[in-house]
Amino acid sequence: MKGLCVAIVGGGSGFGREIALMMVEQGVEALAIIDANAAAAAETCDLIANHGGAGHAIHADIATMGPAHAGFDQAVQAMGRVDSLVNCAAVYPRAPLMEITDEQWDLENAINIKGTYHMCVAAIRHMQTRANGRDVAGRIVNITSVDAFKAHPQNAHYAATKAAVVSLTRSFAIHVASDQILVNSVAPAGMATEKAKSLGFLGELAAANPLGRAAEPREIAEFVLIAASNRNTYMTGEQIIVSGGYVCA
């Protein structure tokens, strides 16, 4: 990650924050934390500074094209460029399959699908200005979920949006391959985040996993860092599934 400028959407808390702090450990030049929660983004940037890194907090509503693109533009202005984008923002309101409301569908689609789409478009337009047809011009990593690959009657609307992001990732990857922009996704299994702990999910996640436990966020973040870093020079359009065997089972 040394020398890279990275924008993390949804980096104000949870998994996005973990990714940011690990990137600081790996020598990233600068980070832009784009989040709908301005206070959370600022808190992450304080932690980045405490770890010796440079963070820029950016408040943006990614569900709408104009504000989403404006947020990305602020990241470019703050850091001078964006080498890698990590799309980590998502909402996860559980509901039984036969009881999902229009409001729940609209929220999931707005953040998980449209938000990811808007940020990819903004990043690609920026990265294309640096393309020379030879060197990697930029990298995008979309965080999906193992739920995109297995049935999930307790949260079908979330699973459907993550499957949509898998499809978007593939489409974007082919569209910009000639520009040497690499677009991949990382699909985690259930993680032992603070939110999962507070909602009481950990027992359920552990019981469903062949390894008998939920993943630690750092275990998944390792693969995000590889896909977003200079170490990735050839992988694009791929879905990196890190499930502890859950998808196989």
C-alpha positions as semicolon CSV with decimal commas, in nm:
position;residue;x (nm);y (nm);z (nm)
1;M;0,000;0,000;0,000
2;K;0,304;0,229;0,023
3;G;0,258;0,555;-0,163
4;L;-0,106;0,496;-0,258
5;C;-0,396;0,736;-0,207
6;V;-0,711;0,541;-0,124
7;A;-1,077;0,637;-0,084
8;I;-1,288;0,415;0,141
9;V;-1,664;0,454;0,114
10;G;-1,826;0,355;0,441
11;G;-1,497;0,389;0,629
12;G;-1,656;0,565;0,923
13;S;-1,711;0,246;1,121
14;G;-1,700;-0,132;1,125
15;F;-1,521;-0,317;0,848
16;G;-1,440;0,000;0,653
17;R;-1,261;0,146;0,954
18;E;-1,065;-0,177;1,002
19;I;-0,952;-0,164;0,639
20;A;-0,840;0,197;0,680
21;L;-0,630;0,127;0,988
22;M;-0,468;-0,175;0,828
23;M;-0,379;0,037;0,525
24;V;-0,208;0,286;0,754
25;E;-0,002;0,000;0,897
26;Q;0,098;-0,090;0,541
27;G;0,224;0,260;0,461
28;V;-0,059;0,410;0,256
29;E;0,015;0,773;0,163
30;A;-0,332;0,913;0,238
31;L;-0,689;0,801;0,298
32;A;-1,020;0,968;0,221
33;I;-1,299;0,839;0,444
34;I;-1,630;0,895;0,263
35;D;-1,933;0,833;0,483
36;A;-2,292;0,946;0,534
37;N;-2,207;0,989;0,903
38;A;-1,977;1,291;0,920
39;A;-1,891;1,237;1,288
40;A;-1,797;0,873;1,227
41;A;-1,575;0,968;0,932
42;A;-1,401;1,227;1,149
43;E;-1,352;0,970;1,426
44;T;-1,188;0,729;1,183
45;C;-0,959;1,008;1,064
46;D;-0,860;1,080;1,425
47;L;-0,766;0,714;1,464
48;I;-0,571;0,728;1,139
49;A;-0,378;1,028;1,270
50;N;-0,311;0,846;1,599
51;H;-0,157;0,565;1,393
52;G;0,065;0,811;1,207
53;G;-0,142;0,835;0,888
54;A;-0,314;1,111;0,691
55;G;-0,692;1,094;0,678
56;H;-0,953;1,320;0,520
57;A;-1,314;1,299;0,638
58;I;-1,573;1,353;0,363
59;H;-1,947;1,359;0,420
60;A;-2,149;1,234;0,122
61;D;-2,485;1,077;0,037
62;I;-2,385;0,810;-0,213
63;A;-2,744;0,712;-0,293
64;T;-2,775;1,011;-0,529
65;M;-2,542;1,068;-0,822
66;G;-2,465;1,436;-0,768
67;P;-2,366;1,415;-0,400
68;A;-2,185;1,084;-0,457
69;H;-1,969;1,226;-0,736
70;A;-1,911;1,546;-0,538
71;G;-1,785;1,336;-0,246
72;F;-1,541;1,153;-0,471
73;D;-1,424;1,483;-0,620
74;Q;-1,353;1,608;-0,268
75;A;-1,136;1,302;-0,211
76;V;-0,937;1,382;-0,527
77;Q;-0,897;1,744;-0,417
78;A;-0,787;1,645;-0,068
79;M;-0,529;1,385;-0,174
80;G;-0,439;1,500;-0,525
81;R;-0,551;1,169;-0,679
82;V;-0,726;0,840;-0,595
83;D;-0,528;0,529;-0,681
84;S;-0,772;0,281;-0,527
85;L;-1,138;0,291;-0,426
86;V;-1,293;0,053;-0,172
87;N;-1,673;0,043;-0,171
88;C;-1,765;-0,077;0,177
89;A;-2,089;0,114;0,248
90;A;-2,398;-0,103;0,291
91;V;-2,715;-0,135;0,495
92;Y;-2,831;-0,462;0,648
93;P;-3,192;-0,443;0,775
94;R;-3,308;-0,801;0,828
95;A;-3,661;-0,902;0,738
96;P;-3,835;-1,237;0,668
97;L;-3,858;-1,316;0,297
98;M;-4,235;-1,268;0,269
99;E;-4,243;-0,948;0,473
100;I;-3,995;-0,714;0,300
101;T;-4,149;-0,369;0,258
102;D;-4,106;-0,124;-0,027
103;E;-3,917;0,106;0,208
104;Q;-3,669;-0,170;0,294
105;W;-3,619;-0,256;-0,072
106;D;-3,566;0,109;-0,161
107;L;-3,307;0,161;0,113
108;E;-3,112;-0,152;0,020
109;N;-3,114;-0,066;-0,349
110;A;-3,021;0,298;-0,290
111;I;-2,710;0,230;-0,082
112;N;-2,593;-0,118;-0,175
113;I;-2,648;-0,102;-0,551
114;K;-2,690;0,259;-0,663
115;G;-2,433;0,391;-0,418
116;T;-2,173;0,139;-0,532
117;Y;-2,254;0,217;-0,895
118;H;-2,221;0,593;-0,848
119;M;-1,885;0,564;-0,673
120;C;-1,748;0,324;-0,936
121;V;-1,845;0,563;-1,215
122;A;-1,682;0,858;-1,038
123;A;-1,364;0,661;-0,972
124;I;-1,339;0,524;-1,325
125;R;-1,377;0,868;-1,483
126;H;-1,093;0,992;-1,264
127;M;-0,872;0,689;-1,325
128;Q;-0,926;0,703;-1,701
129;T;-0,751;1,040;-1,709
130;R;-0,436;0,860;-1,593
131;A;-0,461;0,557;-1,822
132;N;-0,175;0,496;-2,065
133;G;-0,268;0,147;-2,182
134;R;0,030;-0,016;-2,010
135;D;0,045;0,046;-1,636
136;V;-0,240;-0,010;-1,392
137;A;-0,435;0,316;-1,383
138;G;-0,639;0,234;-1,075
139;R;-0,805;-0,034;-0,867
140;I;-1,161;-0,069;-0,736
141;V;-1,266;-0,320;-0,471
142;N;-1,636;-0,372;-0,402
143;I;-1,731;-0,545;-0,077
144;T;-2,006;-0,797;-0,146
145;S;-2,103;-1,092;0,075
146;V;-2,122;-1,470;0,078
147;D;-2,497;-1,408;0,087
148;A;-2,468;-1,331;-0,286
149;F;-2,385;-1,698;-0,345
150;K;-2,609;-1,882;-0,096
151;A;-2,978;-1,871;-0,016
152;H;-3,067;-1,632;0,266
153;P;-3,443;-1,633;0,342
154;Q;-3,387;-1,419;0,652
155;N;-3,229;-1,137;0,451
156;A;-3,312;-1,195;0,085
157;H;-3,321;-0,827;-0,011
158;Y;-2,966;-0,774;0,120
159;A;-2,846;-1,091;-0,055
160;A;-3,006;-0,977;-0,381
161;T;-2,827;-0,642;-0,370
162;K;-2,492;-0,809;-0,307
163;A;-2,551;-1,043;-0,602
164;A;-2,621;-0,731;-0,808
165;V;-2,287;-0,583;-0,699
166;V;-2,112;-0,902;-0,813
167;S;-2,270;-0,848;-1,156
168;L;-2,176;-0,479;-1,160
169;T;-1,819;-0,567;-1,068
170;R;-1,790;-0,799;-1,366
171;S;-1,945;-0,546;-1,604
172;F;-1,723;-0,262;-1,490
173;A;-1,413;-0,485;-1,505
174;I;-1,469;-0,571;-1,870
175;H;-1,568;-0,216;-1,961
176;V;-1,243;-0,064;-1,830
177;A;-0,998;-0,349;-1,889
178;S;-0,841;-0,167;-2,185
179;D;-0,774;0,129;-1,953
180;Q;-0,585;-0,102;-1,715
181;I;-0,832;-0,031;-1,433
182;L;-0,878;-0,342;-1,219
183;V;-1,222;-0,400;-1,063
184;N;-1,277;-0,687;-0,819
185;S;-1,498;-0,779;-0,527
186;V;-1,436;-0,940;-0,189
187;A;-1,718;-1,150;-0,045
188;P;-1,677;-1,201;0,331
189;A;-1,849;-1,453;0,549
190;G;-2,004;-1,324;0,871
191;M;-1,756;-1,114;1,068
192;A;-1,718;-1,049;1,438
193;T;-1,776;-0,676;1,403
194;E;-1,897;-0,461;1,690
195;K;-2,238;-0,439;1,522
196;A;-2,264;-0,818;1,495
197;K;-2,171;-0,849;1,860
198;S;-2,428;-0,590;1,969
199;L;-2,706;-0,753;1,765
200;G;-2,628;-1,100;1,897
201;F;-2,535;-1,251;1,558
202;L;-2,207;-1,418;1,656
203;G;-2,352;-1,746;1,779
204;E;-2,556;-1,783;1,462
205;L;-2,257;-1,700;1,242
206;A;-2,030;-1,943;1,423
207;A;-2,283;-2,226;1,407
208;A;-2,322;-2,186;1,029
209;N;-1,950;-2,189;0,955
210;P;-1,741;-2,507;0,909
211;L;-1,455;-2,347;1,104
212;G;-1,692;-2,295;1,395
213;R;-1,644;-1,921;1,429
214;A;-1,709;-1,587;1,264
215;A;-1,421;-1,421;1,082
216;E;-1,220;-1,149;1,249
217;P;-1,243;-0,832;1,034
218;R;-0,866;-0,826;0,985
219;E;-0,877;-1,173;0,831
220;I;-1,104;-1,046;0,554
221;A;-0,933;-0,707;0,522
222;E;-0,609;-0,881;0,421
223;F;-0,770;-0,978;0,090
224;V;-0,911;-0,628;0,036
225;L;-0,562;-0,486;0,078
226;I;-0,418;-0,727;-0,176
227;A;-0,683;-0,640;-0,436
228;A;-0,643;-0,265;-0,375
229;S;-0,263;-0,262;-0,363
230;N;0,024;-0,251;-0,611
231;R;0,057;-0,626;-0,561
232;N;-0,250;-0,669;-0,780
233;T;-0,141;-0,618;-1,140
234;Y;-0,349;-0,875;-1,328
235;M;-0,661;-0,977;-1,138
236;T;-0,985;-0,815;-1,255
237;G;-1,351;-0,912;-1,265
238;E;-1,289;-1,169;-0,994
239;Q;-1,494;-1,249;-0,686
240;I;-1,268;-1,325;-0,389
241;I;-1,480;-1,537;-0,153
242;V;-1,343;-1,553;0,203
243;S;-1,599;-1,766;0,384
244;G;-1,419;-2,015;0,607
245;G;-1,579;-2,290;0,400
246;Y;-1,934;-2,156;0,437
247;V;-1,994;-2,128;0,061
248;C;-1,865;-2,483;0,008
249;A;-2,075;-2,635;0,287
